[in-house]
Coordinates of C-alpha atoms and ligand atoms in Angstrom, one line a residue:
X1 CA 105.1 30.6 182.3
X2 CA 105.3 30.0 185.9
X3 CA 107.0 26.7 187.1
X4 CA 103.9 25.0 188.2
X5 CA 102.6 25.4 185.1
X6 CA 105.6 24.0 183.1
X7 CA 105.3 20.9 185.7
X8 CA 102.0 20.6 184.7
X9 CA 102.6 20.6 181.2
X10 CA 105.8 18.3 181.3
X11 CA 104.4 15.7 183.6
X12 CA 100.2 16.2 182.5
X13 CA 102.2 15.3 178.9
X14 CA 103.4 12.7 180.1
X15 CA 100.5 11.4 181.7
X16 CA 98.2 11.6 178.3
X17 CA 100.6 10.7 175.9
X18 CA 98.9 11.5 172.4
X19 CA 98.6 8.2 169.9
X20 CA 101.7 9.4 168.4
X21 CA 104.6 9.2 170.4
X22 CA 106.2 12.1 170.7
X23 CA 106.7 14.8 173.4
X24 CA 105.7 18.2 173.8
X25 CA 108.5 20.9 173.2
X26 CA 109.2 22.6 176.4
X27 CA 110.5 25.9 175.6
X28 CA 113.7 26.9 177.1
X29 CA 112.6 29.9 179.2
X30 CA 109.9 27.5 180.9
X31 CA 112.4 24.6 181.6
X32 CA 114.9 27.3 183.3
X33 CA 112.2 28.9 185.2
X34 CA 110.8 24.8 186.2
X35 CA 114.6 24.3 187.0
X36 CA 115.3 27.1 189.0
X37 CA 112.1 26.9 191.4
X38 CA 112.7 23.2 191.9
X39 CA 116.5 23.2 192.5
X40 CA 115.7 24.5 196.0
X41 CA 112.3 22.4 196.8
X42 CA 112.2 23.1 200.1
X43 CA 108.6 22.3 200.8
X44 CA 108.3 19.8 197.5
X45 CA 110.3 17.5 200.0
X46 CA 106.9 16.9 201.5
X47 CA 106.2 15.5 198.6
X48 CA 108.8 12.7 198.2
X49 CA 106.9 10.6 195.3
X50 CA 106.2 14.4 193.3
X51 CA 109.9 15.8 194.4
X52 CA 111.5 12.4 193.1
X53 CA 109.2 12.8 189.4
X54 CA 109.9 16.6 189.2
X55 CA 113.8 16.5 190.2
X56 CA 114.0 13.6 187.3
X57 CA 111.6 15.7 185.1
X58 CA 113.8 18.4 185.6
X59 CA 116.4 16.5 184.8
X60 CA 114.7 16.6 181.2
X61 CA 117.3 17.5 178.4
X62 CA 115.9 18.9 175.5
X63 CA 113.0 16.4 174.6
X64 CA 113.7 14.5 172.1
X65 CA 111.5 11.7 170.0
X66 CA 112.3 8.7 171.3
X67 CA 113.2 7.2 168.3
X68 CA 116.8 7.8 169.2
X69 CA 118.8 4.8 168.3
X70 CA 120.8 4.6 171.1
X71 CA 118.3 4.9 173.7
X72 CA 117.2 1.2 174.2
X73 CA 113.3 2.6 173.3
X74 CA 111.5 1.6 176.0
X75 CA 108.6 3.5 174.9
X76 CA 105.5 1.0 174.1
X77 CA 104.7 1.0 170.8
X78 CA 102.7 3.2 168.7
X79 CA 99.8 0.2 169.0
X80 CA 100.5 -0.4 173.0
X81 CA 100.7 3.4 173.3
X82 CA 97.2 3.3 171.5
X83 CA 96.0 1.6 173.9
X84 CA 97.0 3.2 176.7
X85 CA 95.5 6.1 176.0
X86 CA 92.5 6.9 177.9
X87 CA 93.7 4.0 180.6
X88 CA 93.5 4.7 183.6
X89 CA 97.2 4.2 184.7
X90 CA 99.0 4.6 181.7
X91 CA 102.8 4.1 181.6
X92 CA 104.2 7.1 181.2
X93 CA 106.8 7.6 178.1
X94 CA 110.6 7.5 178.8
X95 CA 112.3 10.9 178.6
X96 CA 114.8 10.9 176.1
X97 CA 117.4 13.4 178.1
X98 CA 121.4 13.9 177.1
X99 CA 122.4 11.4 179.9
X100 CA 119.9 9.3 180.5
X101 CA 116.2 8.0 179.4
X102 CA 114.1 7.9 182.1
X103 CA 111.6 5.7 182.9
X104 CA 108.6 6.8 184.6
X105 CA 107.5 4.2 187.3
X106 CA 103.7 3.4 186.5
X107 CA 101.9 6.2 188.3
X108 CA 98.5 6.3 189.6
X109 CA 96.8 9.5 187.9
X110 CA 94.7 10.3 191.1
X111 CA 98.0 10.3 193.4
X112 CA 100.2 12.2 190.8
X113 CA 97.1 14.7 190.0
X114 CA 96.2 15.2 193.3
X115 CA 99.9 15.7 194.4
X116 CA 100.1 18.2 191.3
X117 CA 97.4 20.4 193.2
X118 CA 99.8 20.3 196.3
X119 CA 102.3 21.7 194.1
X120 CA 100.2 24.7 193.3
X121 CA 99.4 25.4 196.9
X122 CA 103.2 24.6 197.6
X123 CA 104.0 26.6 195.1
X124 CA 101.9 29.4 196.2
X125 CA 103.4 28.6 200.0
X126 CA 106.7 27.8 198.4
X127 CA 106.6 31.2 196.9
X128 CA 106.1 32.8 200.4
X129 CA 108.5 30.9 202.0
X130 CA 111.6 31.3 199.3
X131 CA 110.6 35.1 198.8
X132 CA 110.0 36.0 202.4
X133 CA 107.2 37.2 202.3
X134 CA 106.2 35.7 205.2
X135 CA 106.4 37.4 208.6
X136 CA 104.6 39.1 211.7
X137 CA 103.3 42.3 210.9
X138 CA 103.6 44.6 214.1
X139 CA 102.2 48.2 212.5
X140 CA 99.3 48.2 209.9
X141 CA 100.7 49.3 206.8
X142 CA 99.1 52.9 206.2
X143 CA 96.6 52.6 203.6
X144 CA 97.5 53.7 199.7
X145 CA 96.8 57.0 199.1
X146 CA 93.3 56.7 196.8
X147 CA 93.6 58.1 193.4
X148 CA 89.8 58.7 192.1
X149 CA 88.6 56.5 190.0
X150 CA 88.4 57.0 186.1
X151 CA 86.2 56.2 183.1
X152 CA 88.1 55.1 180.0
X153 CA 86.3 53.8 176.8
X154 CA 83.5 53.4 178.7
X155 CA 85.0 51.3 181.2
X156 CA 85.5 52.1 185.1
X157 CA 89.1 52.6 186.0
X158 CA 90.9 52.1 189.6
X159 CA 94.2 53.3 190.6
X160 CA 96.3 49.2 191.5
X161 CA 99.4 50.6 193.6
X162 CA 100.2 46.8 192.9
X163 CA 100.1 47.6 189.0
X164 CA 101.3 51.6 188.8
X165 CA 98.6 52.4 186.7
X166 CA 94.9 52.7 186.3
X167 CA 93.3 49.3 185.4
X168 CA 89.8 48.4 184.4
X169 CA 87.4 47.5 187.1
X170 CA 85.4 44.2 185.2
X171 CA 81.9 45.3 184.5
X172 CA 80.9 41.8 185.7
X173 CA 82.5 42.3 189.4
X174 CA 81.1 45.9 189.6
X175 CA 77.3 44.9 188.5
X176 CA 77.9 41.8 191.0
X177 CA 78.6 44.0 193.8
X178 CA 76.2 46.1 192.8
X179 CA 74.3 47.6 196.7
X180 CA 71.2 48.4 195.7
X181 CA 67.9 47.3 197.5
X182 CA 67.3 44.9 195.1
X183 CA 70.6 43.7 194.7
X184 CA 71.2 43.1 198.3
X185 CA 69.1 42.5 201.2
X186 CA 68.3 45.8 203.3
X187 CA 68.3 43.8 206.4
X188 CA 70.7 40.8 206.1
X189 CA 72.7 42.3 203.3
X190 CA 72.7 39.1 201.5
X191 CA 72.9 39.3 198.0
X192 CA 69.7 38.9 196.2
X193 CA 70.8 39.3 193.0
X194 CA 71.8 35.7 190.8
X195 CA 75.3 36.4 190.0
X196 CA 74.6 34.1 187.1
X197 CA 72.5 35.4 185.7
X198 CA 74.1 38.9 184.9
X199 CA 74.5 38.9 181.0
X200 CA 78.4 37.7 180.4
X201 CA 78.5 40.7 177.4
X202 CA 77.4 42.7 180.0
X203 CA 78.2 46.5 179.0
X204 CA 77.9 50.4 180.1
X205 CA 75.3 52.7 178.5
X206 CA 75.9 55.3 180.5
X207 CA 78.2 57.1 183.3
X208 CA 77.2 60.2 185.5
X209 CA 79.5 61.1 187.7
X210 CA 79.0 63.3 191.0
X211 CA 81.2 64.5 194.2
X212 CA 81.5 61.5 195.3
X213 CA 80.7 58.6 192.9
X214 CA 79.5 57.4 189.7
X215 CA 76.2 56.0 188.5
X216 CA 76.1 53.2 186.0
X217 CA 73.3 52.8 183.5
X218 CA 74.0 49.0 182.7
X219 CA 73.3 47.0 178.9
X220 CA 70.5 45.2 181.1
X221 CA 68.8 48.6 182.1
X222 CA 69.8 48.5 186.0
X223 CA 71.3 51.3 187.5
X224 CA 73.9 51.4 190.0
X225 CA 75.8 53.7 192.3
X226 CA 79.4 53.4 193.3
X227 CA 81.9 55.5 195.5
X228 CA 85.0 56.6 194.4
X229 CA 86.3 54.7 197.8
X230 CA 84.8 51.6 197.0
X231 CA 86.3 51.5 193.4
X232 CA 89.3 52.6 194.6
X233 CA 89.1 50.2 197.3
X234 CA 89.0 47.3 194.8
X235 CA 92.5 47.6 193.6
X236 CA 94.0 48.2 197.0
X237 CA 97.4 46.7 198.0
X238 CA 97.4 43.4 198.7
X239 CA 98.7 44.1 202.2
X240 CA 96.5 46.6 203.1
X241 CA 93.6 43.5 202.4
X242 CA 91.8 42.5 206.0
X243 CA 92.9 45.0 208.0
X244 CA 89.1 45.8 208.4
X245 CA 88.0 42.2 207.9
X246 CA 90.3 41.2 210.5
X247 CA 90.5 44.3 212.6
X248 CA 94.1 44.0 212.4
X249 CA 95.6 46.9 214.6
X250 CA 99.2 47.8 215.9
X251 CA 100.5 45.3 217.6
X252 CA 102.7 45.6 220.9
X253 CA 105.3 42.4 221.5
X254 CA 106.6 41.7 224.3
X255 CA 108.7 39.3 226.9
X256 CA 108.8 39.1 230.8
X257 CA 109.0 43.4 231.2
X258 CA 105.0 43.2 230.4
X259 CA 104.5 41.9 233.9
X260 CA 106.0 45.7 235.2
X261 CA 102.4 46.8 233.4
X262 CA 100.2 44.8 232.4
X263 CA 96.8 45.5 230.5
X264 CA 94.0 45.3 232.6
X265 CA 90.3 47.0 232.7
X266 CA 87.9 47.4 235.8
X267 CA 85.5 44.7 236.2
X268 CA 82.9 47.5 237.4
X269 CA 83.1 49.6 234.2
X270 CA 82.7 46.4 231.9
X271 CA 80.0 45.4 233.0
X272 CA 78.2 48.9 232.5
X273 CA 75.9 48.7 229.4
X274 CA 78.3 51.4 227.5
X275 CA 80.7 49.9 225.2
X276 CA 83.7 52.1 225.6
X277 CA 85.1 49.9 228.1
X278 CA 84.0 46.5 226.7
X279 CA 86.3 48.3 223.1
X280 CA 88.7 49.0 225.6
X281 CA 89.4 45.3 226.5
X282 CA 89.2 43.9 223.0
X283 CA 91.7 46.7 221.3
X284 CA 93.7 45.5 224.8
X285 CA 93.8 41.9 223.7
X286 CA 94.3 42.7 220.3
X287 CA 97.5 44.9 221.1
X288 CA 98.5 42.8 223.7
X289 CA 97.4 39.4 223.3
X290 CA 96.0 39.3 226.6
X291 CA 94.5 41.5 229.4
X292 CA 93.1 41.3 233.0
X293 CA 89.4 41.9 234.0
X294 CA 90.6 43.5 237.9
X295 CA 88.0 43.4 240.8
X296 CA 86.0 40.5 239.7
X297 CA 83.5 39.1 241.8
X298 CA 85.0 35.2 243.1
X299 CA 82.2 33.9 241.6
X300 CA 81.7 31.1 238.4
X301 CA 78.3 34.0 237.7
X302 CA 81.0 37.0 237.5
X303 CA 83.6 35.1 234.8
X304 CA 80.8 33.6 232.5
X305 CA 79.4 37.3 233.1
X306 CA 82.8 38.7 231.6
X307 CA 82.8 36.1 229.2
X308 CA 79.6 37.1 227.7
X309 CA 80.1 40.4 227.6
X310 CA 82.3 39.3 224.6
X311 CA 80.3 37.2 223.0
X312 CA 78.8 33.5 223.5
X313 CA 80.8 31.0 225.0
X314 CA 82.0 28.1 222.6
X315 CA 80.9 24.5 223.6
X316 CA 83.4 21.6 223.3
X317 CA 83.8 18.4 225.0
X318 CA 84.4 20.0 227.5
X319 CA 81.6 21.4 228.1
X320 CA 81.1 25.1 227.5
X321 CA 81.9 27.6 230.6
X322 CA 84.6 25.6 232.9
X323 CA 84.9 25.3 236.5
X324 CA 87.6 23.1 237.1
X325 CA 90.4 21.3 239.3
X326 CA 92.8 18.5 239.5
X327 CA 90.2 16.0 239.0
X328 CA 90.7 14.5 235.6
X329 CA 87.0 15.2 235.3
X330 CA 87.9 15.3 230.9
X331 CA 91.2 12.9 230.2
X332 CA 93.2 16.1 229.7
X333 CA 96.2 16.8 231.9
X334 CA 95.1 20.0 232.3
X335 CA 92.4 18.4 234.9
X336 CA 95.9 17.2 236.8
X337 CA 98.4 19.0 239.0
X338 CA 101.5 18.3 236.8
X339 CA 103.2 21.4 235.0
X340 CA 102.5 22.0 231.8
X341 CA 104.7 24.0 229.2
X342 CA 103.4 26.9 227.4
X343 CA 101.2 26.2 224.7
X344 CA 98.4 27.4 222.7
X345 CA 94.7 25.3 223.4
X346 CA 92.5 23.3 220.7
X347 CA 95.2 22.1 218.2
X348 CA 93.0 19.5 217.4
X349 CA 90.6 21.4 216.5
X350 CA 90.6 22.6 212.7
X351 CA 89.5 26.0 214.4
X352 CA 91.1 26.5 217.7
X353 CA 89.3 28.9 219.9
X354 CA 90.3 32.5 219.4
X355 CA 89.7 33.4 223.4
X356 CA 90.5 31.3 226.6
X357 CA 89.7 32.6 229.6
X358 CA 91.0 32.0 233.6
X359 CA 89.8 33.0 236.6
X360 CA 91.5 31.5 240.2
X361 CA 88.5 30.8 242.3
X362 CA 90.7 29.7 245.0
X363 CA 93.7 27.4 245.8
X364 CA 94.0 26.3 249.2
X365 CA 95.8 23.8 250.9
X366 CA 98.6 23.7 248.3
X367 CA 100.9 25.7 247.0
X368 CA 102.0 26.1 243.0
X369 CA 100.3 26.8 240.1
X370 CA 101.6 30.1 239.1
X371 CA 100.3 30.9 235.6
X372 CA 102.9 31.2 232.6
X373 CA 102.2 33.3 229.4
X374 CA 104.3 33.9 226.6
X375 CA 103.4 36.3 223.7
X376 CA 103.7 33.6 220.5
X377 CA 104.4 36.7 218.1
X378 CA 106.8 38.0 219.9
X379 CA 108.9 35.0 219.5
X380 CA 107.8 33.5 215.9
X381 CA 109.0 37.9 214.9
X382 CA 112.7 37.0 217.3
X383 CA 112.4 33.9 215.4
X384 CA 112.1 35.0 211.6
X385 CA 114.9 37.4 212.0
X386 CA 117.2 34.9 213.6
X387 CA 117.4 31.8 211.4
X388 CA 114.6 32.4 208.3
X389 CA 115.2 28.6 207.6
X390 CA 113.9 27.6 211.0
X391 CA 110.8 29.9 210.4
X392 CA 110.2 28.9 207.3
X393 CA 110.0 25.6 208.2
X394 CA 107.7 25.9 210.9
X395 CA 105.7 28.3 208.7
X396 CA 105.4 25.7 205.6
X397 CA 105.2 21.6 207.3
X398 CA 102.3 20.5 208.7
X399 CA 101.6 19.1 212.0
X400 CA 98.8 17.4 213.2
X401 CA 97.2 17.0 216.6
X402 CA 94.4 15.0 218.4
X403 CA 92.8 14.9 221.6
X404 CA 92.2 11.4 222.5
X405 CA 91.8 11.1 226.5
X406 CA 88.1 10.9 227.1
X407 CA 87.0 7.2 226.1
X408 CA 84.7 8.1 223.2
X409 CA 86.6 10.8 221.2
X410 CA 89.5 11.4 219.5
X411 CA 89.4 14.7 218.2
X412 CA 91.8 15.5 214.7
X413 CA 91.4 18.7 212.4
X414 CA 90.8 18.1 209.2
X415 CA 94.3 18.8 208.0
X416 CA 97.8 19.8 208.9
X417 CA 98.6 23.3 209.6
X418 CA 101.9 24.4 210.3
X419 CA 103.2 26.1 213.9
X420 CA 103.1 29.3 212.5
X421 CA 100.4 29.9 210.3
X422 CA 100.2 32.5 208.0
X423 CA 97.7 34.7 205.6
X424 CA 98.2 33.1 202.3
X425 CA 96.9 36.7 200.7
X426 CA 99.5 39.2 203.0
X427 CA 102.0 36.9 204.2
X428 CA 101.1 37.9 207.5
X429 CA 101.7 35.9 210.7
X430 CA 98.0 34.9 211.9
X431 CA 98.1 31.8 214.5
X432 CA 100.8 29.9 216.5
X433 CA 99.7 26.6 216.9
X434 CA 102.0 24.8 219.5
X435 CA 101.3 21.8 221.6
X436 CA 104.2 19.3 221.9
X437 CA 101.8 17.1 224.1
X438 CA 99.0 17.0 222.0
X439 CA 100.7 16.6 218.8
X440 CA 100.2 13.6 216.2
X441 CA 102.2 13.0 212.8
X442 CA 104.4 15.4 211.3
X443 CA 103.3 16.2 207.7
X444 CA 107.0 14.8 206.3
X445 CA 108.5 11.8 204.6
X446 CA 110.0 10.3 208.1
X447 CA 113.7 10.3 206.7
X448 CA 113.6 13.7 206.4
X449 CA 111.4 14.5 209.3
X450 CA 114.8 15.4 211.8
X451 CA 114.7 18.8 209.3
X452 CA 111.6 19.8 211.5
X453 CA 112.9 18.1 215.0
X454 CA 115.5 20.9 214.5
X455 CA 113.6 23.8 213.6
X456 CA 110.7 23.1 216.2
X457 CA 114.0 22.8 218.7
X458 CA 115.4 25.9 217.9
X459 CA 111.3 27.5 218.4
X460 CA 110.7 25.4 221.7
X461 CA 114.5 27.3 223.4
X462 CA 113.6 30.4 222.6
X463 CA 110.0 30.0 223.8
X464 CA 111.9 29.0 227.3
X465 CA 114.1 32.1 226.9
X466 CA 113.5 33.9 230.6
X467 CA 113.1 36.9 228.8
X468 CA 110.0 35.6 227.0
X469 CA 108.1 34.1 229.8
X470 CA 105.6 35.9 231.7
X471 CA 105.0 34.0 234.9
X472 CA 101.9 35.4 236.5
X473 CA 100.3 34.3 240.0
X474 CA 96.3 34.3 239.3
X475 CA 94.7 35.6 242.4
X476 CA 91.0 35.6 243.0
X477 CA 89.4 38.9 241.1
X478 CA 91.5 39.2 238.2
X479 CA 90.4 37.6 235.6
X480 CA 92.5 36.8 232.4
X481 CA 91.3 37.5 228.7
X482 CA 94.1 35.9 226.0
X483 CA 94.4 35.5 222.4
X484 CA 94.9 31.8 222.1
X485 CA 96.0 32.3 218.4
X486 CA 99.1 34.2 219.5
X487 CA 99.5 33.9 223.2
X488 CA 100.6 30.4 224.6
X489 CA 100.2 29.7 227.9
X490 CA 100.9 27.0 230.8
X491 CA 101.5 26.4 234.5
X492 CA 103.6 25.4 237.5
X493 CA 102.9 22.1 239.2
X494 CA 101.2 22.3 242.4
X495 CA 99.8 20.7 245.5
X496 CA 96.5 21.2 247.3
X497 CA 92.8 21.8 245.8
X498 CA 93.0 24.5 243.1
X499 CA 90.0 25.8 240.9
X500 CA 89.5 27.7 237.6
X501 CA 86.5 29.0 236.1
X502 CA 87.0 30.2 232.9
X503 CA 85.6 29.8 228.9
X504 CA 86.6 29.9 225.1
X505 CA 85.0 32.3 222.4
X506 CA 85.4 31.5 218.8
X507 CA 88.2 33.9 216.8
X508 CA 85.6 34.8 214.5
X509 CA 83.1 35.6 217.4
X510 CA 85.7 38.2 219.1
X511 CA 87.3 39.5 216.0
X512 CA 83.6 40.3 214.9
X513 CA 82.5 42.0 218.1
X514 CA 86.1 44.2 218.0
X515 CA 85.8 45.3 214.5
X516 CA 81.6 46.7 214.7
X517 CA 82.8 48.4 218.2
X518 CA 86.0 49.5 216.7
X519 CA 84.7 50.8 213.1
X520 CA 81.0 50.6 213.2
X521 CA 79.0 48.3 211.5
X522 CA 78.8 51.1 208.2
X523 CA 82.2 51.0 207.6
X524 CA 82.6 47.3 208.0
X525 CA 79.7 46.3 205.5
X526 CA 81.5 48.7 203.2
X527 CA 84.3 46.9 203.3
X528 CA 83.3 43.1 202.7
X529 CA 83.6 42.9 198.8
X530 CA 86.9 44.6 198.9
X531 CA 88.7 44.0 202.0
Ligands
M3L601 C1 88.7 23.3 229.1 N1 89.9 23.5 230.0 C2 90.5 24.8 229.7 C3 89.6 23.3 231.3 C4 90.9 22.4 229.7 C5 91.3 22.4 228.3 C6 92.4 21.5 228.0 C7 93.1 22.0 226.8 C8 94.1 21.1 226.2 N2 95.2 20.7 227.1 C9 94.7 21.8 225.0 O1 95.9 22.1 225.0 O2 94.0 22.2 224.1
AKG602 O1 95.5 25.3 235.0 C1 96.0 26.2 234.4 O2 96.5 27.2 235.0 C2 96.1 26.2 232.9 C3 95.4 24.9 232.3 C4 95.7 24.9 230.9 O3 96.8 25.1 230.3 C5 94.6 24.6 229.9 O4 93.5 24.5 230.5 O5 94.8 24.6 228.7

């Protein structure tokens, strides 16, 4: 039994204590296995109130009734304890333990219940963070070698490199994924079929197999056709998942040397109608993080131009495409001269934008505002094999952000997410989210709170190593493309009138238009139900 699941059971027990009074027995493999995951809670200390009732909960001895003599029962009665049941705050029972009963404060079931939930996801996280499984993956892991799939009693087998063996494939996932015209959409491959509909004793009545597949003849008389890839694609490795889906490729970190080479394409063959150059920028700043668009046109036309030849621009309040200077035009200091550190954009936003974009119009009478970039990856991967505690903590607390100049707003994502956040299915580093100006309350109980002071220290030196800073002087013409999920950037102060056009694109608008270039819409439909 997994930990969270004896915490449920030893504190949900406690919660709805039956009209007896008695406790339920926790076996001893379960209470070793709750012990051992909670002696080191390192992300449960978010939870002070749930770390305080586990740690004492785990302080549990052997239940006992609590009829023991010595214990000074402080148990209500079997008639009080009636009453309680069904309440909606009922004491909880004390815990007769070798040392000491323990009384339960009164605990409110929506705080406790809703805190047991975190522990699930913090267990799932907590998981991550005590088995290190957490990191930045620089080369896509090659894909499993597919074993073809096999029939067995009837039932369709895959090859799980997870499990070492063939395992069935559930009819019910197979019919539901069914591709068939009347199963799914030709056109907006949508999925016609009512899931809910498919009979739940749903079984085979027949198999055919042929050179590449095999057709199903289902209990409910529909037919259906599936690949060997597909089926073997459904029991892939768990860190092969979303390489399609995210059009994860190799990735190439770096510090200050990039600026000796950095990516760029021509502005000219961009904006030809053929998309081998338009692939070429977006497998750049995938790679990269970043790239230039050289020989640009001065103009606001030519960047928006650029920009759309991505995808739409995304609208905020700011505006959507941006043509800006020192005016404080939006209550953001970016509308200033002043310097600002390297950072990533939007972390007030639940979804920052995947894309920012810069183009120097012109700077004259003045002199400053060289442009600072810093590859995010590069140092979270320095990071995570330099001090694992540090990362882990910035991988696990939550911080939250706001923007709150302009008058009318103040902008806050629906939750906390942590400075380096990661793919809870692969472990595998996705966004940096890093704005000391911009940030609001730090997802921990305030008297521990220095734990993350220390760790987002030890992250904001080695962001300011020289080695990892890319200063870059923006000159009219080259236009920069960057990743602002991975690739944080800032500025020098300066003096005179300076203006930048530029414009965000939504991760999911980029990462879309990489992957159809990159694999072709075919082979990325193929993978939706599996990837
Ligand atoms: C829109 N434009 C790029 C001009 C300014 C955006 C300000 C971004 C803000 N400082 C942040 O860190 O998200
Ligand atoms: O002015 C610049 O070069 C960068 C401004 C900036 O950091 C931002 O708009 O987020």
């Amino acid at each position: 039994m997994s930990s969270s699941k004896a915490i449920h059971q030893v504190l949900l027990a406690r919660l709805f204590p039956i009209p007896k009074i008695g406790t339920p027995k926790i076996d001893a493999e379960s209470l070793r296995s709750f012990r051992q995951a909670f002696r080191r809670p390192k992300s449960i200390a978010a939870y002070p109130s749930l770390s305080r009732s586990i740690s004492s909960a785990a302080d549990v001895g052997e239940p006992r009734s609590n009829s023991d003599p010595r214990e000074p029962s402080r148990t209500p009665t079997a008639s009080k304890q009636a009453k309680n049941v069904g309440s909606s705050t009922p004491k909880l029972g004390h815990i007769g333990a070798h040392s000491q009963s323990l009384m339960f404060e009164r605990v409110d079931i929506k705080k406790l219940t809703k805190q047991l939930r975190k522990v699930d996801v913090v267990d799932r996280r907590l998981r991550q963070v005590l088995d290190g499984s957490l990191k930045v993956m620089t080369t896509t892991p090659p894909a499993y070698p597919p074993k073809k799939p096999r029939i067995h009693e009837k039932m369709i087998q895959a090859y799980s490199p997870t499990a070492h063996e063939f395992v069935n494939v559930p009819n019910i996932w197979l019919r539901d994924n069914c591709q068939c015209s009347s199963c799914v959409h030709e056109i907006t491959k949508q999925r016609l079929l009512d899931t809910f509909q498919i009979p739940q004793d749903l079984d085979v009545d027949s198999h055919e197999r042929d050179a590449t597949g095999i057709k199903v003849k289902w209990s409910d008389g529909h037919e259906s056709y599936y690949t060997d890839d597909f089926i073997a694609k459904s029991a892939s490795l768990t860190e092969n998942k979303g390489i399609v889906r995210q059009a994860i490729t190799n990735l190439h970190l770096w510090g200050v040397e990039v600026s000796e080479n950095p990516p760029t394409v021509p502005y000219p063959q961009l904006m030809s109608q053929e998309s081998k150059p338009l692939l070429q920028l977006l497998q750049q700043i995938r790679r990269y993080g970043f790239c230039y668009i050289d020989s640009t046109p001065a103009t606001p036309e030519a960047t928006k131009f650029v920009l759309e030849r991505i995808s739409f621009i995304r609208l905020t309040h700011y505006g959507g495409f941006y043509d800006f200077t020192a005016d404080l035009a939006s209550k953001d200091t970016a509308y200033t001269n002043i310097a600002l550190e390297a950072h990533t954009d939007n972390t007030y936003f639940s979804d920052p934008a995947g894309l920012q974009a810069f183009h120097l119009l012109s700077h004259t009478d003045g002199e400053g505002g060289a442009s600072l970039l810093v590859d995010g990856f590069k140092v979270a991967n320095d990071l995570y094999h330099e001090d694992r505690d540090v990362y882990n903590i910035l991988s696990s607390v939550n911080i939250h952000a706001h923007a709150s100049g302009n008058e009318d707003i103040s902008i806050q994502p629906y939750k906390g997410f942590p400075t380096l956040n990661h793919d809870q299915q692969t472990g595998y580093l996705l966004q940096v989210r890093w704005n000391s100006s911009d940030r609001a309350a730090i997802e921990m109980p305030v008297e521990k709170v220095e734990k993350w002071y220390d760790a987002a220290r030890k992250w904001n030196d080695m962001l300011k190593k020289p080695e990892n800073e890319y200063w870059c002087q923006l000159t009219p013409g080259r236009v920069l493309v960057f990743d602002n999920w991975r690739v944080l950037h800032g500025r020098s102060a300066f003096t005179g009138k300076r203006r930048i056009a530029g414009g965000y694109i939504n991760r999911d608008d980029w990462i879309s238009k990489f992957k159809m270039l990159h694999y072709g819409r075919e082979k990325v439909l193929k993978h939706l139900t599996v990837d």
